[in-house]
Amino acid sequence: MIVAIDGPAGSGKSTVARALAAREGLTYLDTGAMYRAVTLACLERGVDPADADAVAEVAKAVRVSFAPGDGGAAPRVLLDIQDVTEAIRTAEVDRAVSAVSAVPAVREAMVAQQRRIAEGHDVVAEGRDIGTVVFPKAEVKVFLSADPEARAWRRAIEREGGDPTAPDAKVHDKKAYKRVLADIKSRDAQDSARDTSPLKPADDAVRLDSTKLTKDETLDAIAALVDQRRGRSGESRSSTVGRSGESQSSNPGQKALSEASGGKKGKTAKRPKKADEPMRAFHCDFDDYFDHGIDQWPLPSRAWHNFMCGVVYGFTKLYWPWVFEGGEEFMEELARRDKGTVIVQNHVSMVEPVITVVWGWRHGVHIRPVYKKEFEKNDLLTWVFSRTGAIPVNRGTADLKMARRCQRAIQRGESVLIYPEGTRIREDDKKAPIHGGFALIAQMARTDVTPMAVIGVRAVTPDNKLPARPHHVWFKVGRPISFGELGVKGRRQQLDAMEQRAMDRVWRLRAQLRAEHPGEW
Ligand SMILES: Nc1ncnc2c1ncn2[C@@H]1O[C@H](COP(=O)(O)OP(=O)(O)OP(=O)(O)O)[C@@H](O)[C@H]1O
Ligand SMILES: Nc1ccn([C@H]2C[C@H](O)[C@@H](COP(=O)(O)O)O2)c(=O)n1
């Protein structure tokens, strides 16, 4: 298996690639170190980094390789037989490396060496062109980015001898931070603008923005992609590619997406805003509402939420008289515990999420529906969604941001409402593929999945058009399903089993409702 991680300086590629290699038993390949080693060779030989021909000669003459680091430390970098691990990390090399790595002959020589190193191994390789050029058939491709400010903040702390992953990490020298920021921006510009193998995401790379993620969160996201890939292909952990980068298997086709940082880009050396910080009373952005518990919202927002839920509750009760069979037991169960649950329902119209949210509200339970980001046609709509407690998802993507938000909500005691069918299903014979993200969220939050079914809603908008008509609506609430009761071992296997079990229950509950209310859909 080849895992390709590309991205700009300081986005966390080396940190995550090293940890992934240790966790998954992969060979770690730091291609940036190779370009740095050639740059050092040029500087040591008095070759001007701007002299492309002379630089090319050096690249062809040297051999860069890696030796294992002591006791699990990062691998040592060898320039021919010289250990240059520390020497390639100087500011002088930093300044010259973009020019050296832009020379086509240098790239040709390094790519050949990189493919040779990977031959016969399972590899996690990181750099700028791994998914696009070096291993275009890599099984997992990630484009890891972060705001330049966050990357400079990390590097500046690192240079002050601190640990940017520590919770209380701070930049002391603001001037040095600004210098690092300028350097990062200039390197980004050079690496992205060069003609040969510029820094850019492969079309089939999963994009991950680590600005607001911790190191572990970033690692978990990429490890989940590796798991997914291994689970899907049934490949064993020790499998290898036949020849370097020429595995016959295709890419999962994961689309670019998710994880837009969303937060405002700071101009100063401030730590990126975190979801667990208290919410400000004023000037909150949409992310604040998605990231925080409804009980943590500022008073006016909570008052508005209560007012709207009250109005909608009254209206729906009168216009679409609805009942939740088994609802009282469910609410009692939730009241006994401190964690929420993942609710999954069949999806027929826009009515069922609205009723489910106000039903929860009436019982003092915050149910946060997950909605397609495509619905955010304008700021007004996003405002409405954010103030109802809904959480957006980038569909067709590994939307880790949504998964984390849901995980945190559940851990706070809120529940999330997900429609795994993805789209509204209005015909019996229409089977939609199931989006299994709900099981992953339940696993991340260490909670259960509660199946529910709804009928009666099709008659509300029979031809799928407004105005909505009055009609009875019936819900049936199933017993929460825990991972323990599935009797399956292994993370991936548990997810598959949960997806299947939960949706089977939803459909069975729906069949029961239909039997109880003949002619209703
Ligand atoms: N998600 C994260 N949150 C906070 N700090 C992080 C995160 N990921 C990495 N870091 C820290 O940021 C610094 C830069 O990370 P790293 O060296 O892995 O970046 P990189 O993308 O490999 O950069 P380069 O391409 O310049 O080698 C390190 O100190 C690392 O510990
Ligand atoms: N595959 C790669 C890896 C690195 N480079 C260049 C661009 C960087 O500025 C430089 C140093 O990389 P880092 O150690 O910061 O990851 O090397 C490249 O062109 N292609």
Coordinates of C-alpha atoms and ligand atoms in Angstrom, one line a residue:
M1 CA 0.0 0.0 0.0
I2 CA 1.2 3.5 -0.8
V3 CA -0.2 6.4 1.3
A4 CA 0.6 9.8 -0.3
I5 CA 0.5 12.9 1.8
D6 CA 1.1 16.2 0.1
G7 CA 0.8 19.8 1.3
P8 CA 2.5 23.0 2.1
A9 CA 5.3 23.6 4.7
G10 CA 4.2 23.2 8.3
S11 CA 0.8 21.6 7.6
G12 CA 1.9 18.6 9.7
K13 CA 2.8 16.1 6.9
S14 CA 6.0 14.8 8.6
T15 CA 4.4 14.6 12.0
V16 CA 1.4 12.7 10.8
A17 CA 3.3 10.5 8.3
R18 CA 5.8 9.4 10.9
A19 CA 3.1 8.6 13.4
L20 CA 1.1 6.7 10.7
A21 CA 4.1 4.8 9.7
A22 CA 4.7 3.6 13.3
R23 CA 1.0 2.8 13.8
E24 CA 0.5 0.9 10.5
G25 CA 3.9 -0.6 10.1
L26 CA 4.7 1.4 6.9
T27 CA 8.0 2.7 5.6
Y28 CA 8.2 6.5 6.1
L29 CA 9.6 8.5 3.2
D30 CA 10.3 12.2 3.7
T31 CA 10.9 13.4 0.2
G32 CA 11.4 17.0 1.3
A33 CA 14.5 15.8 3.2
M34 CA 15.9 14.6 -0.2
Y35 CA 15.5 18.0 -1.9
R36 CA 17.0 19.5 1.2
A37 CA 20.0 17.1 1.0
V38 CA 20.6 18.1 -2.6
T39 CA 20.4 21.8 -1.7
L40 CA 22.9 21.2 1.1
A41 CA 25.2 19.4 -1.4
C42 CA 25.0 22.5 -3.7
L43 CA 25.7 24.9 -0.9
E44 CA 28.7 22.8 0.3
R45 CA 30.1 22.7 -3.2
G46 CA 29.7 26.4 -3.7
V47 CA 27.1 25.9 -6.5
D48 CA 24.7 28.8 -7.0
P49 CA 21.1 27.5 -6.4
A50 CA 20.0 29.7 -9.3
D51 CA 22.3 27.9 -11.7
A52 CA 20.0 25.2 -13.0
D53 CA 22.7 23.3 -15.0
A54 CA 25.2 23.1 -12.1
V55 CA 22.4 22.2 -9.7
A56 CA 21.3 19.4 -12.0
E57 CA 24.8 18.0 -12.1
V58 CA 25.0 17.8 -8.3
A59 CA 21.6 16.1 -8.1
K60 CA 22.7 13.4 -10.6
A61 CA 26.0 12.9 -8.7
V62 CA 24.6 12.4 -5.2
R63 CA 22.6 9.6 -3.6
V64 CA 20.2 10.4 -0.8
S65 CA 19.1 7.5 1.5
F66 CA 17.7 6.9 4.9
A67 CA 18.9 5.0 7.9
P68 CA 16.7 4.0 10.9
G69 CA 16.6 6.5 13.7
D70 CA 17.5 5.5 17.2
G71 CA 14.7 4.0 19.3
G72 CA 11.8 5.0 17.1
A73 CA 13.2 8.5 16.3
A74 CA 12.8 10.0 12.8
P75 CA 15.0 8.2 10.2
R76 CA 18.5 9.7 9.7
V77 CA 19.1 11.3 6.3
L78 CA 22.3 10.3 4.4
L79 CA 23.9 12.3 1.6
D80 CA 26.1 9.6 0.1
I81 CA 27.7 8.4 3.4
Q82 CA 27.4 11.7 5.3
D83 CA 24.7 12.0 8.0
V84 CA 23.0 15.3 7.2
T85 CA 19.9 14.9 9.3
E86 CA 20.4 18.2 11.2
A87 CA 22.4 20.0 8.6
I88 CA 19.5 20.1 6.1
R89 CA 17.2 22.0 8.6
T90 CA 19.1 25.3 8.6
A91 CA 17.7 28.6 7.5
E92 CA 20.2 28.7 4.7
V93 CA 18.8 25.5 3.3
D94 CA 15.3 26.7 3.9
R95 CA 16.0 29.8 1.7
A96 CA 17.6 27.8 -1.2
V97 CA 15.5 24.6 -1.3
S98 CA 12.6 26.0 -3.4
A99 CA 14.9 27.1 -6.2
V100 CA 16.8 23.8 -6.2
S101 CA 13.7 21.7 -6.1
A102 CA 12.2 23.6 -9.1
V103 CA 14.9 22.4 -11.4
P104 CA 13.4 19.6 -13.6
A105 CA 16.6 17.4 -13.7
V106 CA 16.7 17.5 -9.9
R107 CA 13.1 16.3 -9.7
E108 CA 13.8 13.6 -12.2
A109 CA 16.7 12.3 -10.2
M110 CA 14.9 12.5 -6.9
V111 CA 11.6 10.9 -8.2
A112 CA 13.7 7.9 -9.5
Q113 CA 15.4 7.5 -6.1
Q114 CA 12.0 7.8 -4.3
R115 CA 10.4 5.1 -6.4
R116 CA 13.4 2.9 -5.9
I117 CA 13.3 3.4 -2.1
A118 CA 9.6 2.4 -2.1
E119 CA 10.0 -0.7 -4.2
G120 CA 8.6 -3.7 -2.5
H121 CA 7.4 -1.8 0.6
D122 CA 4.3 -0.5 2.1
V123 CA 5.0 3.2 2.3
V124 CA 3.7 6.5 3.6
A125 CA 5.4 9.2 1.5
E126 CA 5.1 12.9 2.1
G127 CA 6.0 15.9 0.0
R128 CA 4.5 18.1 -2.7
D129 CA 4.0 15.9 -5.7
I130 CA 3.6 12.4 -4.2
G131 CA 0.0 11.9 -5.3
T132 CA 0.3 13.7 -8.6
V133 CA 3.7 12.6 -9.9
V134 CA 5.7 10.2 -7.8
F135 CA 2.9 7.7 -6.9
P136 CA -0.1 8.6 -9.0
K137 CA -1.7 5.3 -8.2
A138 CA -1.3 5.5 -4.5
E139 CA -4.1 3.8 -2.7
V140 CA -4.7 6.7 -0.2
K141 CA -4.0 10.3 -1.2
V142 CA -4.3 13.2 1.2
F143 CA -3.7 16.9 0.6
L144 CA -3.0 18.3 4.1
S145 CA -3.2 22.0 4.5
A146 CA -3.6 24.6 7.2
D147 CA -3.8 28.4 7.2
P148 CA -0.4 30.1 6.7
E149 CA -0.9 31.8 10.1
A150 CA -1.4 28.4 11.8
R151 CA 1.6 26.9 10.1
A152 CA 3.8 29.8 10.9
W153 CA 2.5 29.7 14.5
R154 CA 3.5 26.1 14.8
R155 CA 7.0 26.6 13.2
A156 CA 7.7 29.7 15.3
I157 CA 6.9 27.8 18.5
E158 CA 9.0 24.9 17.3
R159 CA 11.9 27.3 16.7
E160 CA 11.6 28.7 20.2
G161 CA 12.1 25.2 21.5
G162 CA 8.4 24.8 22.4
D163 CA 5.8 22.2 21.4
P164 CA 3.0 23.6 19.2
T165 CA 0.9 20.6 20.1
A166 CA 0.9 21.5 23.8
P167 CA -2.4 23.0 25.0
D168 CA -0.8 26.1 26.5
A169 CA 1.7 26.7 23.6
K170 CA 2.4 30.3 22.9
V171 CA 4.6 32.4 20.5
H172 CA 6.8 34.7 22.5
D173 CA 8.8 36.4 19.7
K174 CA 6.1 38.1 17.5
K175 CA 8.8 39.4 15.1
A176 CA 10.2 36.0 14.5
Y177 CA 6.7 34.7 13.9
K178 CA 6.2 37.4 11.2
R179 CA 9.5 36.4 9.6
V180 CA 8.4 32.7 9.6
L181 CA 5.0 33.7 8.2
A182 CA 6.6 35.6 5.3
D183 CA 9.0 32.7 4.6
I184 CA 6.2 30.2 4.5
K185 CA 4.1 32.4 2.2
S186 CA 7.1 32.9 -0.1
R187 CA 7.9 29.1 -0.2
D188 CA 4.2 28.3 -0.8
A189 CA 4.2 30.7 -3.7
Q190 CA 7.4 29.3 -5.2
D191 CA 6.4 25.6 -4.7
S192 CA 2.9 26.2 -6.2
A193 CA 4.0 28.3 -9.2
R194 CA 6.9 26.3 -10.5
D195 CA 6.4 24.6 -13.9
T196 CA 7.5 21.1 -13.0
S197 CA 5.4 19.2 -10.5
P198 CA 4.0 22.2 -8.7
L199 CA 2.4 21.8 -5.2
K200 CA -1.2 21.0 -5.9
P201 CA -3.8 18.4 -4.8
A202 CA -4.2 15.3 -6.9
D203 CA -7.8 15.2 -8.4
D204 CA -8.6 12.2 -6.3
A205 CA -6.9 13.4 -3.0
V206 CA -8.9 13.8 0.1
R207 CA -8.3 17.4 1.4
L208 CA -7.8 17.8 5.0
D209 CA -7.4 21.2 6.7
S210 CA -5.5 20.8 10.0
T211 CA -5.8 24.4 11.1
K212 CA -8.2 23.6 13.9
L213 CA -7.3 19.9 14.3
T214 CA -4.9 18.5 16.9
K215 CA -2.1 16.3 15.8
D216 CA -4.1 13.2 17.0
E217 CA -7.2 14.3 15.2
T218 CA -5.3 14.7 11.9
L219 CA -3.7 11.3 12.4
D220 CA -7.0 9.7 13.2
A221 CA -8.5 11.1 10.0
I222 CA -5.8 9.7 7.8
A223 CA -5.7 6.4 9.6
A224 CA -9.5 6.1 9.0
L225 CA -8.8 6.5 5.3
V226 CA -6.2 3.8 5.4
D227 CA -8.6 1.5 7.4
Q228 CA -11.3 2.3 4.9
R229 CA -9.1 1.4 2.0
R230 CA -7.8 -1.7 3.6
G231 CA -11.3 -2.8 4.6
R232 CA -12.7 -2.2 1.1
S233 CA -9.9 -4.0 -0.7
G234 CA -9.6 -6.7 1.9
E235 CA -5.9 -6.2 1.7
S236 CA -3.8 -7.4 4.6
R237 CA -1.6 -5.1 6.7
S238 CA 1.6 -6.6 5.3
S239 CA 0.6 -6.3 1.6
T240 CA 3.0 -4.7 -0.8
V241 CA 2.8 -3.0 -4.1
G242 CA 4.4 -5.1 -6.9
R243 CA 6.5 -2.4 -8.3
S244 CA 6.9 1.0 -6.8
G245 CA 3.8 3.1 -7.2
E246 CA 2.4 0.8 -9.9
S247 CA -0.1 -1.1 -7.9
Q248 CA -3.0 -2.2 -10.2
S249 CA -5.6 -1.1 -7.7
S250 CA -7.4 2.1 -8.5
N251 CA -7.9 5.0 -6.1
P252 CA -10.9 5.1 -3.9
G253 CA -11.9 8.2 -5.8
Q254 CA -12.5 10.1 -2.7
K255 CA -13.4 13.6 -3.7
A256 CA -11.7 16.7 -2.5
L257 CA -13.5 18.5 0.1
S258 CA -14.4 18.9 3.6
E259 CA -12.4 20.6 6.3
A260 CA -12.5 24.1 5.0
S261 CA -11.1 25.9 7.9
G262 CA -14.1 28.1 8.2
G263 CA -12.6 30.3 10.9
K264 CA -11.3 33.8 10.1
K265 CA -7.7 34.0 9.3
G266 CA -5.9 35.7 12.1
K267 CA -3.3 38.4 11.3
T268 CA -1.5 38.0 14.6
A269 CA 0.2 35.2 16.4
K270 CA -2.9 33.9 18.0
R271 CA -3.7 30.2 18.5
P272 CA -6.4 29.1 16.1
K273 CA -9.8 29.3 17.8
K274 CA -10.9 26.1 19.4
A275 CA -14.3 24.6 19.7
D276 CA -14.0 23.9 23.4
E277 CA -13.3 27.5 24.2
P278 CA -16.3 29.3 25.7
M279 CA -18.5 31.0 23.1
R280 CA -18.2 34.8 22.8
A281 CA -21.3 36.8 23.5
F282 CA -21.0 38.9 20.3
H283 CA -19.7 38.6 16.8
C284 CA -20.1 34.8 16.7
D285 CA -19.7 33.2 13.3
F286 CA -21.6 30.2 11.9
D287 CA -18.8 27.9 13.0
D288 CA -19.3 29.0 16.6
Y289 CA -22.9 27.7 16.5
F290 CA -21.9 24.4 14.8
D291 CA -19.0 23.9 17.2
H292 CA -20.7 24.7 20.5
G293 CA -23.4 23.0 22.6
I294 CA -26.8 24.8 22.3
D295 CA -26.7 25.4 26.1
Q296 CA -23.4 27.3 25.5
W297 CA -24.8 29.7 23.0
P298 CA -25.2 33.4 24.1
L299 CA -28.5 34.1 25.8
P300 CA -30.2 35.9 22.9
S301 CA -29.4 33.0 20.6
R302 CA -30.8 30.5 23.1
A303 CA -33.9 32.7 23.6
W304 CA -34.4 32.8 19.8
H305 CA -33.9 29.0 19.6
N306 CA -36.5 28.4 22.3
F307 CA -38.9 30.8 20.8
M308 CA -38.7 29.2 17.3
C309 CA -38.8 25.6 18.6
G310 CA -42.0 26.6 20.6
V311 CA -43.7 28.1 17.6
V312 CA -42.8 25.2 15.3
Y313 CA -43.7 22.7 18.0
G314 CA -47.2 24.3 18.3
F315 CA -47.7 24.6 14.5
T316 CA -46.6 21.0 13.7
K317 CA -48.7 19.5 16.5
L318 CA -51.8 21.1 15.0
Y319 CA -51.0 20.9 11.3
W320 CA -49.4 17.4 11.2
P321 CA -50.5 15.8 14.4
W322 CA -47.6 13.6 15.2
V323 CA -46.7 10.9 17.7
F324 CA -43.5 9.0 18.6
E325 CA -44.3 5.4 19.5
G326 CA -41.7 4.3 22.0
G327 CA -40.6 7.9 22.4
E328 CA -41.2 8.1 26.2
E329 CA -38.9 5.2 26.9
F330 CA -36.2 6.7 24.6
M331 CA -36.4 10.0 26.5
E332 CA -36.2 8.3 29.9
E333 CA -33.2 6.3 28.7
L334 CA -31.5 9.5 27.5
A335 CA -32.2 11.2 30.8
R336 CA -30.4 8.4 32.7
R337 CA -27.1 8.9 30.8
D338 CA -24.7 11.7 30.2
K339 CA -24.1 11.0 26.5
G340 CA -26.3 11.4 23.5
T341 CA -27.0 9.0 20.7
V342 CA -26.8 8.9 16.9
I343 CA -30.4 8.8 15.6
V344 CA -31.0 7.4 12.1
Q345 CA -34.2 7.7 10.3
N346 CA -35.7 7.0 6.9
H347 CA -36.1 10.2 4.9
V348 CA -39.2 11.1 3.0
S349 CA -39.6 14.9 3.3
M350 CA -38.3 18.0 5.1
V351 CA -41.0 17.5 7.8
E352 CA -39.5 14.7 9.8
P353 CA -36.2 16.4 10.8
V354 CA -38.2 19.5 11.9
I355 CA -40.7 17.5 14.0
T356 CA -37.9 15.3 15.5
V357 CA -36.0 18.5 16.6
V358 CA -39.0 20.1 18.3
W359 CA -40.0 16.8 19.8
G360 CA -36.5 16.6 21.4
W361 CA -36.8 20.3 22.5
R362 CA -40.1 19.6 24.2
H363 CA -38.3 16.9 26.3
G364 CA -35.3 19.1 27.0
V365 CA -33.1 17.1 24.6
H366 CA -31.0 18.8 22.0
I367 CA -31.3 16.9 18.7
R368 CA -28.9 18.3 16.1
P369 CA -29.8 17.3 12.5
V370 CA -27.0 16.9 10.0
Y371 CA -27.8 18.7 6.7
K372 CA -26.3 18.8 3.3
K373 CA -24.0 21.8 2.8
E374 CA -25.6 22.2 -0.6
F375 CA -28.6 23.7 1.2
E376 CA -26.5 26.6 2.2
K377 CA -27.6 28.7 -0.8
N378 CA -27.0 32.0 1.0
D379 CA -26.0 33.4 4.3
L380 CA -29.6 33.7 5.4
L381 CA -30.2 30.0 5.1
T382 CA -27.0 29.2 6.8
W383 CA -28.0 31.5 9.6
V384 CA -31.3 29.7 10.0
F385 CA -29.6 26.3 10.0
S386 CA -26.9 27.4 12.4
R387 CA -29.5 28.8 14.8
T388 CA -31.6 25.6 14.8
G389 CA -28.5 23.6 16.0
A390 CA -28.1 21.8 12.7
I391 CA -24.6 20.7 11.6
P392 CA -23.5 20.8 7.9
V393 CA -21.9 17.9 6.1
N394 CA -19.9 17.9 2.8
R395 CA -21.4 14.9 1.2
G396 CA -19.4 12.5 -0.8
T397 CA -16.3 13.3 1.2
A398 CA -14.5 12.2 4.3
D399 CA -16.0 15.1 6.3
L400 CA -14.0 14.8 9.4
K401 CA -15.0 18.3 10.6
M402 CA -18.7 17.2 10.7
A403 CA -17.8 13.9 12.4
R404 CA -15.8 15.7 15.1
R405 CA -18.6 18.2 15.7
C406 CA -21.1 15.4 16.0
Q407 CA -18.7 13.5 18.3
R408 CA -18.3 16.4 20.6
A409 CA -22.1 17.1 20.6
I410 CA -22.8 13.6 21.7
Q411 CA -20.2 13.7 24.4
R412 CA -21.8 16.9 25.7
G413 CA -25.1 15.0 25.9
E414 CA -26.7 16.2 22.7
S415 CA -27.9 13.8 20.1
V416 CA -27.4 13.9 16.3
L417 CA -29.9 13.1 13.7
I418 CA -28.7 11.6 10.4
Y419 CA -30.4 10.4 7.3
P420 CA -28.1 7.7 5.9
E421 CA -30.2 7.3 2.8
G422 CA -28.8 10.8 1.9
T423 CA -31.8 11.8 -0.2
R424 CA -35.6 11.7 0.3
I425 CA -36.9 8.3 -0.7
R426 CA -40.5 8.4 -1.9
E427 CA -40.9 5.2 -3.7
D428 CA -40.8 1.7 -2.2
D429 CA -38.6 0.2 -4.9
K430 CA -36.0 3.1 -4.8
K431 CA -33.0 1.9 -2.8
A432 CA -30.4 4.5 -2.1
P433 CA -26.8 3.6 -1.1
I434 CA -26.3 4.0 2.6
H435 CA -23.9 6.6 3.8
G436 CA -22.2 4.8 6.7
G437 CA -20.7 7.9 8.4
F438 CA -23.2 7.6 11.2
A439 CA -21.6 4.4 12.5
L440 CA -18.2 6.0 12.5
I441 CA -19.6 9.0 14.5
A442 CA -21.1 6.6 17.0
Q443 CA -17.8 4.7 17.2
M444 CA -15.8 7.9 17.7
A445 CA -18.2 9.1 20.4
R446 CA -18.4 5.7 22.0
T447 CA -22.1 5.7 21.9
D448 CA -25.0 3.7 20.3
V449 CA -27.2 4.2 17.3
T450 CA -31.0 4.6 17.7
P451 CA -33.1 3.6 14.7
M452 CA -36.4 5.5 14.1
A453 CA -38.9 5.3 11.3
V454 CA -41.5 7.7 10.0
I455 CA -44.6 7.4 7.9
G456 CA -47.4 9.7 6.9
V457 CA -45.1 12.4 5.6
R458 CA -45.4 11.6 1.9
A459 CA -49.0 12.8 2.1
V460 CA -47.7 16.2 3.4
T461 CA -46.2 17.0 0.0
P462 CA -47.5 14.3 -2.3
D463 CA -45.9 15.6 -5.4
N464 CA -42.9 16.9 -3.5
K465 CA -44.1 20.5 -3.9
L466 CA -45.2 23.2 -1.5
P467 CA -47.6 24.1 0.0
A468 CA -47.5 21.3 2.5
R469 CA -50.8 19.7 3.4
P470 CA -52.1 18.8 6.8
H471 CA -51.8 15.1 7.7
H472 CA -51.0 12.7 10.5
V473 CA -47.4 11.7 11.0
W474 CA -46.2 8.6 12.9
F475 CA -42.8 7.9 14.2
K476 CA -41.6 4.6 15.8
V477 CA -38.5 4.7 18.0
G478 CA -36.4 1.5 18.2
R479 CA -34.1 0.4 21.0
P480 CA -30.6 1.9 20.8
I481 CA -28.0 -0.5 19.3
S482 CA -24.7 -0.7 21.0
F483 CA -21.4 -1.9 19.3
G484 CA -21.0 -4.5 22.0
E485 CA -24.2 -6.3 21.1
L486 CA -23.1 -6.7 17.4
G487 CA -20.8 -9.6 18.4
V488 CA -18.2 -8.5 15.9
K489 CA -14.5 -7.7 16.4
G490 CA -12.4 -5.2 14.5
R491 CA -13.1 -1.5 13.9
R492 CA -14.0 -1.8 10.3
Q493 CA -16.1 -4.9 10.8
Q494 CA -18.0 -3.3 13.6
L495 CA -18.8 -0.3 11.4
D496 CA -20.1 -2.5 8.6
A497 CA -22.2 -4.5 11.0
M498 CA -23.6 -1.4 12.7
E499 CA -24.5 0.2 9.3
Q500 CA -26.4 -2.9 8.3
R501 CA -28.1 -3.6 11.6
A502 CA -29.3 0.0 12.2
M503 CA -30.7 0.4 8.7
D504 CA -32.4 -3.0 8.8
R505 CA -34.1 -1.9 12.0
V506 CA -35.2 1.4 10.5
W507 CA -36.8 -0.4 7.6
R508 CA -38.4 -3.0 9.9
L509 CA -39.8 -0.3 12.1
R510 CA -41.2 1.4 9.0
A511 CA -42.8 -1.9 7.9
Q512 CA -44.4 -2.2 11.4
L513 CA -45.7 1.4 11.2
R514 CA -47.2 0.7 7.8
A515 CA -48.9 -2.5 9.1
E516 CA -50.4 -0.5 11.9
H517 CA -51.6 2.4 9.6
P518 CA -52.5 0.7 6.3
G519 CA -52.2 2.9 3.2
E520 CA -49.8 5.3 4.9
W521 CA -46.3 5.9 3.6
Ligands
LIG1 N1 -2.5 19.4 13.8 C1 -1.5 20.0 14.4 N2 -1.7 20.9 15.4 C2 -0.7 21.6 16.0 N3 0.6 21.4 15.7 C3 0.9 20.5 14.7 C4 -0.1 19.8 14.1 N4 0.5 19.0 13.2 C5 1.8 19.2 13.3 N5 2.0 20.1 14.2 C6 3.3 20.7 14.6 O1 3.6 21.6 13.6 C7 5.0 21.6 13.3 C8 5.2 21.4 11.8 O2 4.8 20.1 11.5 P1 5.5 19.2 10.4 O3 7.0 19.4 10.5 O4 5.0 17.8 10.5 O5 5.0 19.9 9.1 P2 5.4 19.5 7.6 O6 4.1 19.7 6.8 O7 6.1 18.2 7.5 O8 6.4 20.7 7.2 P3 7.5 20.7 6.1 O9 6.9 20.5 4.8 O10 8.1 22.1 6.2 O11 8.5 19.7 6.5 C9 5.6 20.5 14.2 O12 6.1 21.1 15.3 C10 4.4 19.7 14.6 O13 4.5 19.1 15.9
LIG2 N1 8.0 16.1 -3.0 C1 8.6 17.3 -2.7 C2 9.1 17.5 -1.4 C3 9.6 18.8 -1.1 N2 9.8 19.6 -2.1 C4 10.5 20.9 -1.9 C5 9.6 22.0 -1.6 C6 9.9 22.4 -0.2 O1 10.0 23.8 -0.1 C7 11.3 21.8 0.1 C8 11.5 21.3 1.5 O2 10.4 20.4 1.8 P1 10.0 20.2 3.3 O3 11.1 19.6 4.1 O4 9.6 21.6 3.8 O5 8.8 19.3 3.2 O6 11.4 20.8 -0.9 C9 9.4 19.3 -3.4 O7 9.5 20.2 -4.3 N3 8.8 18.2 -3.7

